[in-house]
Coordinates of C-alpha atoms in Angstrom, one line a residue:
Chain T
M1 CA 33.3 81.3 -2.6
P2 CA 35.4 78.3 -3.3
D3 CA 35.4 75.4 -0.8
A4 CA 37.8 75.3 2.2
A5 CA 40.7 72.7 1.8
L6 CA 39.8 69.3 3.5
T7 CA 42.1 68.4 6.2
P8 CA 43.0 64.5 6.9
D9 CA 40.7 64.8 9.8
D10 CA 37.8 66.3 7.9
I11 CA 38.0 63.5 5.3
E12 CA 37.9 61.0 8.2
R13 CA 34.9 62.5 9.9
A14 CA 33.0 63.0 6.7
E15 CA 33.5 59.2 5.7
A16 CA 32.4 58.1 9.2
A17 CA 29.1 60.1 8.9
F18 CA 28.4 59.8 5.3
G19 CA 29.4 56.3 4.6
P20 CA 26.4 54.8 6.6
L21 CA 24.1 57.2 5.0
A22 CA 25.3 55.9 1.4
E23 CA 24.9 52.2 2.9
S24 CA 21.1 53.0 3.8
L25 CA 20.8 54.7 0.2
R26 CA 21.9 51.5 -1.5
T27 CA 19.3 49.7 0.1
L28 CA 16.6 52.4 -0.7
V29 CA 17.7 52.3 -4.2
D30 CA 17.1 48.6 -4.2
L31 CA 13.6 49.0 -2.6
A32 CA 12.7 51.7 -4.8
I33 CA 12.8 49.0 -7.6
R34 CA 11.2 46.1 -5.9
S35 CA 8.4 47.9 -4.0
R36 CA 4.9 47.2 -4.6
V37 CA 3.3 49.8 -2.0
D38 CA 0.3 51.9 -3.3
D39 CA 0.6 55.2 -4.7
E40 CA -0.1 56.9 -1.6
R41 CA 2.9 55.0 0.3
A42 CA 5.2 55.9 -2.7
H43 CA 4.1 59.4 -2.4
R44 CA 5.2 59.4 1.5
A45 CA 8.3 57.8 0.8
R46 CA 9.3 60.3 -1.8
A47 CA 8.4 63.1 0.4
L48 CA 10.7 61.7 3.0
I49 CA 13.6 61.4 0.3
E50 CA 12.9 65.2 -0.6
Q51 CA 13.4 66.0 3.0
A52 CA 16.7 64.2 3.4
G53 CA 17.7 66.0 0.3
A54 CA 16.9 69.4 1.7
I55 CA 19.0 68.7 4.9
L56 CA 22.0 67.4 2.8
S57 CA 21.7 70.6 0.6
E58 CA 22.1 72.9 3.7
Q59 CA 25.9 72.9 3.0
L60 CA 27.1 71.7 -0.4
S61 CA 30.3 71.6 -2.4
P62 CA 29.7 72.8 -5.9
D63 CA 32.4 70.5 -7.1
S64 CA 32.9 66.8 -7.5
P65 CA 34.9 65.3 -4.8
G66 CA 37.8 64.5 -7.2
V67 CA 38.3 68.1 -7.8
Q68 CA 38.1 69.2 -4.2
P69 CA 41.2 70.6 -2.7
T70 CA 42.6 68.8 0.4
T71 CA 45.4 70.0 2.6
D72 CA 47.7 66.9 2.0
G73 CA 47.3 67.0 -1.9
R74 CA 45.3 63.8 -2.3
T75 CA 42.7 62.8 -4.7
L76 CA 39.4 62.3 -2.9
T77 CA 37.8 59.0 -4.1
W78 CA 34.7 58.9 -1.8
G79 CA 32.5 59.7 -4.7
N80 CA 34.0 57.4 -7.2
V81 CA 31.4 55.3 -9.2
M82 CA 33.0 51.9 -8.5
I83 CA 34.8 52.5 -5.0
G84 CA 33.4 55.5 -3.4
V85 CA 32.1 54.8 0.1
R86 CA 30.0 58.0 -0.2
N87 CA 28.5 57.0 -3.8
A88 CA 25.3 54.9 -3.5
I89 CA 26.0 53.7 -7.1
A90 CA 29.4 52.0 -6.0
P91 CA 28.7 48.5 -4.8
P92 CA 31.4 49.7 -3.4
L93 CA 34.0 47.7 -4.8
R94 CA 36.7 46.7 -2.4
V95 CA 40.1 46.0 -4.6
H96 CA 42.6 44.0 -2.9
R97 CA 46.1 44.3 -4.6
A98 CA 49.1 41.8 -4.2
A99 CA 52.7 42.5 -4.3
N100 CA 52.9 41.5 -7.9
N101 CA 50.1 44.1 -8.9
S102 CA 47.5 41.6 -9.4
A103 CA 44.1 42.8 -8.2
A104 CA 40.9 40.9 -6.9
A105 CA 37.5 41.8 -5.8
D106 CA 34.9 39.9 -4.1
L107 CA 31.3 41.4 -4.3
V108 CA 27.6 40.8 -4.3
L109 CA 25.4 42.5 -7.2
G110 CA 21.6 42.7 -6.5
T111 CA 18.7 43.9 -8.2
P112 CA 19.9 47.5 -9.2
Y113 CA 22.7 46.1 -11.4
E114 CA 20.3 43.8 -13.6
G115 CA 20.3 43.9 -17.3
P116 CA 18.7 40.9 -18.9
P117 CA 16.3 39.1 -16.5
G118 CA 18.1 37.9 -13.3
L119 CA 21.6 38.8 -14.9
V120 CA 24.2 41.4 -14.4
H121 CA 24.0 43.8 -17.3
G122 CA 27.0 43.4 -19.7
G123 CA 28.0 47.1 -19.2
V124 CA 28.3 46.5 -15.4
C125 CA 30.7 43.7 -16.3
A126 CA 32.7 46.0 -18.3
M127 CA 32.8 48.5 -15.7
L128 CA 33.8 46.0 -12.9
L129 CA 36.9 44.8 -15.4
D130 CA 37.9 48.0 -16.3
H131 CA 38.3 49.2 -12.7
V132 CA 39.9 45.8 -11.4
L133 CA 42.2 45.5 -14.6
G134 CA 43.1 49.3 -14.2
A135 CA 43.9 48.7 -10.5
T136 CA 47.0 46.5 -11.8
A137 CA 48.5 49.3 -13.6
H138 CA 48.5 52.1 -11.0
R139 CA 51.8 52.9 -9.3
P140 CA 52.4 55.0 -6.3
G141 CA 51.8 58.8 -7.3
S142 CA 51.2 57.8 -10.7
P143 CA 47.6 56.8 -11.7
A144 CA 46.9 54.9 -15.0
F145 CA 44.2 55.6 -17.5
T146 CA 42.5 52.9 -19.8
G147 CA 43.9 53.0 -23.2
T148 CA 42.0 49.9 -24.8
L149 CA 40.0 47.3 -23.3
T150 CA 38.5 44.1 -25.0
L151 CA 35.8 42.2 -23.5
R152 CA 34.7 38.5 -24.2
Y153 CA 31.4 37.4 -22.9
V154 CA 31.4 33.7 -22.5
A155 CA 28.5 32.9 -20.3
P156 CA 25.7 34.7 -18.6
T157 CA 26.7 36.6 -15.3
P158 CA 24.2 35.9 -12.8
L159 CA 23.1 38.4 -10.2
G160 CA 24.5 37.3 -6.7
R161 CA 28.2 36.8 -5.4
L162 CA 31.0 37.4 -7.9
R163 CA 34.8 37.5 -8.0
V164 CA 36.8 39.9 -10.2
E165 CA 40.3 38.9 -10.8
A166 CA 43.0 40.6 -12.8
W167 CA 46.8 40.4 -13.2
V168 CA 49.6 41.9 -15.2
E169 CA 50.7 40.3 -18.4
R170 CA 53.7 42.6 -19.3
E171 CA 54.8 46.3 -19.1
E172 CA 56.5 48.4 -21.8
N173 CA 57.1 52.1 -22.0
G174 CA 54.9 53.1 -19.2
K175 CA 52.0 50.8 -20.5
T176 CA 50.8 47.8 -18.5
F177 CA 49.0 45.0 -20.4
S178 CA 46.7 43.3 -18.2
A179 CA 44.2 40.6 -18.1
G180 CA 41.4 39.5 -16.1
H181 CA 37.9 37.8 -15.7
I182 CA 34.7 37.7 -13.7
L183 CA 33.9 34.5 -11.9
D184 CA 30.3 33.6 -10.8
A185 CA 29.5 31.9 -7.4
E186 CA 30.3 28.6 -8.9
G187 CA 33.6 29.7 -9.9
T188 CA 32.9 29.7 -13.7
V189 CA 34.4 32.4 -15.9
T190 CA 31.8 34.5 -17.4
V191 CA 33.4 37.6 -19.0
E192 CA 37.1 37.6 -20.0
A193 CA 39.2 40.8 -20.5
H194 CA 42.4 42.4 -21.9
G195 CA 43.4 46.0 -21.3
V196 CA 46.2 48.3 -21.9
F197 CA 46.6 51.0 -19.5
I198 CA 48.7 54.2 -19.8
R199 CA 50.6 56.1 -17.2
P200 CA 50.9 59.8 -18.3
R201 CA 54.6 60.7 -18.2
P202 CA 55.4 62.9 -15.3
R203 CA 56.2 66.5 -16.3
S204 CA 59.6 67.5 -16.4
Chain Y
M1 CA 3.8 33.3 -2.3
P2 CA 4.9 34.2 -5.7
D3 CA 4.0 37.7 -6.9
A4 CA 0.7 38.3 -8.8
A5 CA 1.3 38.7 -12.5
L6 CA 1.3 42.5 -13.3
T7 CA -1.2 43.6 -15.7
P8 CA -0.2 46.6 -18.3
D9 CA -2.4 48.9 -16.0
D10 CA -0.4 47.7 -13.1
I11 CA 2.8 48.6 -14.7
E12 CA 1.6 51.9 -15.9
R13 CA 0.4 52.9 -12.4
A14 CA 3.8 51.8 -10.9
E15 CA 5.8 53.7 -13.3
A16 CA 3.9 56.8 -12.9
A17 CA 4.3 56.5 -9.1
F18 CA 7.8 55.3 -8.8
G19 CA 9.5 57.3 -11.7
P20 CA 9.2 60.5 -9.8
L21 CA 10.4 58.8 -6.6
A22 CA 13.6 57.5 -8.4
E23 CA 14.1 60.9 -10.0
S24 CA 14.2 62.3 -6.3
L25 CA 16.6 59.5 -5.4
R26 CA 19.1 60.2 -8.2
T27 CA 19.3 63.8 -6.7
L28 CA 19.7 62.3 -3.3
V29 CA 22.5 60.2 -4.5
D30 CA 24.4 63.1 -5.7
L31 CA 23.8 65.1 -2.6
A32 CA 25.0 62.5 -0.3
I33 CA 28.4 62.7 -2.0
R34 CA 28.8 66.5 -2.2
S35 CA 26.8 67.6 1.2
R36 CA 29.2 69.1 3.8
V37 CA 26.7 69.2 6.6
D38 CA 27.7 68.2 10.1
D39 CA 27.2 64.9 11.7
E40 CA 24.1 65.7 13.4
R41 CA 22.4 66.8 10.0
A42 CA 24.0 63.7 8.3
H43 CA 22.6 61.4 10.9
R44 CA 18.9 63.0 10.5
A45 CA 19.0 62.7 6.9
R46 CA 20.0 58.9 7.3
A47 CA 17.0 58.5 9.5
L48 CA 14.6 60.0 6.7
I49 CA 16.3 57.3 4.3
E50 CA 15.5 54.5 6.6
Q51 CA 11.9 55.7 7.1
A52 CA 11.4 55.9 3.5
G53 CA 12.8 52.3 3.2
A54 CA 10.5 51.1 5.9
I55 CA 7.5 52.4 4.0
L56 CA 8.6 50.8 0.6
S57 CA 9.4 47.5 2.2
E58 CA 5.8 47.2 3.5
Q59 CA 5.0 45.2 0.3
L60 CA 8.0 44.0 -1.7
S61 CA 8.5 41.9 -4.5
P62 CA 11.4 39.3 -3.8
D63 CA 12.3 39.1 -7.4
S64 CA 14.2 41.4 -9.9
P65 CA 11.9 43.0 -12.1
G66 CA 13.1 41.1 -15.1
V67 CA 11.9 38.0 -13.7
Q68 CA 8.5 39.2 -12.6
P69 CA 5.4 37.9 -14.4
T70 CA 3.3 40.0 -16.6
T71 CA 0.0 39.3 -17.9
D72 CA 1.2 40.0 -21.4
G73 CA 4.6 38.2 -21.3
R74 CA 6.8 41.3 -21.6
T75 CA 9.8 41.6 -19.7
L76 CA 10.0 44.6 -17.4
T77 CA 12.8 46.9 -17.9
W78 CA 12.0 49.3 -15.2
G79 CA 14.9 48.2 -12.8
N80 CA 17.5 48.2 -15.8
V81 CA 20.7 49.6 -14.4
M82 CA 20.9 51.7 -17.8
I83 CA 17.3 52.5 -18.8
G84 CA 15.1 51.7 -15.7
V85 CA 12.9 54.4 -14.7
R86 CA 12.5 53.1 -11.2
N87 CA 16.6 52.6 -11.0
A88 CA 18.2 55.4 -9.4
I89 CA 21.6 54.1 -10.8
A90 CA 20.5 54.6 -14.5
P91 CA 20.9 58.1 -15.7
P92 CA 18.3 56.8 -17.2
L93 CA 19.4 56.3 -20.8
R94 CA 16.9 57.3 -23.3
V95 CA 18.1 55.4 -26.6
H96 CA 16.5 56.6 -29.7
R97 CA 16.6 54.0 -32.5
A98 CA 16.4 54.8 -36.5
A99 CA 15.0 52.7 -39.1
N100 CA 18.3 51.4 -40.1
N101 CA 18.9 50.1 -36.6
S102 CA 21.4 52.9 -35.5
A103 CA 21.0 54.1 -32.1
A104 CA 21.8 57.4 -30.2
A105 CA 21.3 58.7 -26.8
D106 CA 21.9 62.2 -25.4
L107 CA 22.6 62.5 -21.6
V108 CA 24.2 64.5 -18.9
L109 CA 26.2 62.8 -16.3
G110 CA 27.1 64.4 -12.9
T111 CA 29.2 63.9 -10.0
P112 CA 27.9 60.1 -9.2
Y113 CA 29.5 58.9 -12.3
E114 CA 32.9 60.2 -11.7
G115 CA 36.3 58.4 -12.1
P116 CA 39.4 60.4 -12.2
P117 CA 38.9 64.1 -11.0
G118 CA 36.1 65.9 -13.2
L119 CA 36.0 63.0 -15.7
V120 CA 33.5 60.1 -16.3
H121 CA 34.9 56.7 -14.9
G122 CA 36.3 54.8 -17.9
G123 CA 34.1 51.9 -16.8
V124 CA 30.8 54.0 -17.1
C125 CA 32.0 54.9 -20.8
A126 CA 32.2 51.2 -21.4
M127 CA 28.8 50.5 -19.9
L128 CA 27.1 53.2 -22.1
L129 CA 28.7 52.0 -25.4
D130 CA 27.7 48.5 -24.5
H131 CA 24.1 49.4 -23.9
V132 CA 23.9 51.7 -27.2
L133 CA 25.9 49.5 -29.4
G134 CA 23.5 46.7 -28.1
A135 CA 20.4 48.6 -29.1
T136 CA 21.4 48.3 -32.5
A137 CA 21.3 44.6 -32.5
H138 CA 17.9 43.9 -31.0
R139 CA 15.2 42.7 -33.2
P140 CA 11.5 42.4 -32.4
G141 CA 11.1 39.6 -29.9
S142 CA 14.8 38.7 -30.2
P143 CA 16.9 40.6 -27.8
A144 CA 20.8 40.4 -28.5
F145 CA 23.5 39.4 -26.0
T146 CA 27.2 41.0 -26.1
G147 CA 29.5 38.6 -27.6
T148 CA 32.6 40.8 -27.7
L149 CA 33.2 44.5 -27.2
T150 CA 36.4 46.7 -27.6
L151 CA 36.9 49.9 -26.5
R152 CA 39.6 52.5 -27.3
Y153 CA 39.8 55.7 -25.1
V154 CA 41.0 58.5 -27.3
A155 CA 40.4 61.6 -25.1
P156 CA 39.1 62.1 -21.5
T157 CA 35.5 62.2 -21.2
P158 CA 34.4 65.1 -18.9
L159 CA 31.5 65.1 -16.6
G160 CA 28.6 67.0 -18.2
R161 CA 26.6 66.8 -21.6
L162 CA 27.6 63.7 -23.7
R163 CA 26.1 61.9 -26.8
V164 CA 26.3 58.3 -27.6
E165 CA 26.0 57.0 -31.1
A166 CA 26.1 53.5 -32.8
W167 CA 25.3 51.8 -36.1
V168 CA 25.5 48.5 -37.8
E169 CA 28.4 47.8 -39.8
R170 CA 27.4 44.3 -41.0
E171 CA 25.2 41.3 -40.0
E172 CA 25.9 37.6 -40.5
N173 CA 24.6 34.4 -39.1
G174 CA 22.4 36.1 -36.4
K175 CA 25.5 38.3 -35.3
T176 CA 25.4 42.1 -35.6
F177 CA 28.7 43.7 -35.9
S178 CA 28.4 47.3 -34.6
A179 CA 30.5 50.4 -33.9
G180 CA 29.8 53.5 -32.0
H181 CA 31.5 56.3 -30.0
I182 CA 31.0 58.9 -27.2
L183 CA 30.9 62.6 -28.1
D184 CA 31.7 65.2 -25.3
A185 CA 29.7 68.5 -25.1
E186 CA 32.1 69.9 -27.7
G187 CA 31.5 67.0 -30.1
T188 CA 34.9 65.6 -29.8
V189 CA 35.1 61.9 -29.7
T190 CA 36.3 60.5 -26.5
V191 CA 35.8 56.7 -26.7
E192 CA 35.3 54.5 -29.6
A193 CA 33.9 51.0 -29.6
H194 CA 33.3 47.9 -31.8
G195 CA 31.1 45.1 -30.5
V196 CA 29.7 41.7 -31.7
F197 CA 26.2 40.8 -30.7
I198 CA 24.3 37.4 -30.9
R199 CA 20.7 36.7 -30.9
P200 CA 20.1 33.2 -29.6
R201 CA 18.6 31.0 -32.2
P202 CA 14.9 30.5 -31.4
R203 CA 14.0 27.1 -30.2
S204 CA 12.4 24.8 -32.7

């Protein structure tokens, strides 16, 4: 049986209930890496995780959020790996866009995003830049897809407080050419990025 | 008080206890996005997550795994965001390297890695390619860092079964020039990548 379409009210209530749950889950993901408790405690913690899963499974959508129907035709982003409030993998990123389509996000990345010792994984830096550069290219009702993305790693990115900034360099034929970077807590640029983003032509 | 250094035995025991816990946690991350239970059930599930966290917090390393001392001088990768067996964000990726330093990984990505509806987030594709291309450049005792990475998105990457492949194109002056791609379940290339990876010179 397909899911019933979600009303704006359903969406608001679900985010209010599951947002705090995802927040607790983010903390648990971190603790599961850093904990040094004995086997017996690890076993007890796992049993509680399984119990929580059994409760959440009592009613379940078979689909990813992005493909779930809503009564107002929106695309649900609550599961998005970067911005989803219900996705414990997402920091979640809160991207602020200015009138000139520049975009920025401040965030703090802890242990779960580590690659080399004490540093953010280079792939996580790529993911952040893809998302924030992409945000400069979205237009109302017309999402943009990444065409190409070029990353230059100029300094190590330490775990901790970071800022991602992106701006539009030029637009032509439905393509947006954007640039951006990651700044560490001292304001040092650690990774630079250039991207070309494409908005599919509306069907006529 | 700094952590006591971990012996090879400690490491093996911790991975045996916490690997299955992280596996349960990966399932829970997915369920937390797709669940449609009522508020009361979401509240109960969250309480169990908090209880699990309290148990794991009873003994905790203040450091990321990568910077924790081990008695045999290794770098702990169990928290790594891509390959860490104790990190619920990591699929975890299992990278196989051949004698010619080519590398490949087969994996299945579900709901938590979604960007556009039904598709893998472009940033996740970047993260996978950064990691697998990087693996072609590591040499014994000499890890490589990403210098530059260029990604070309040629087709949408559907959620589900994927394969990532990478190979060395050439090496010069401690730099490895690598290429690779992501293949979907039908064997179609979805994203192509080129990268330059740098091994820091050993201190003399």
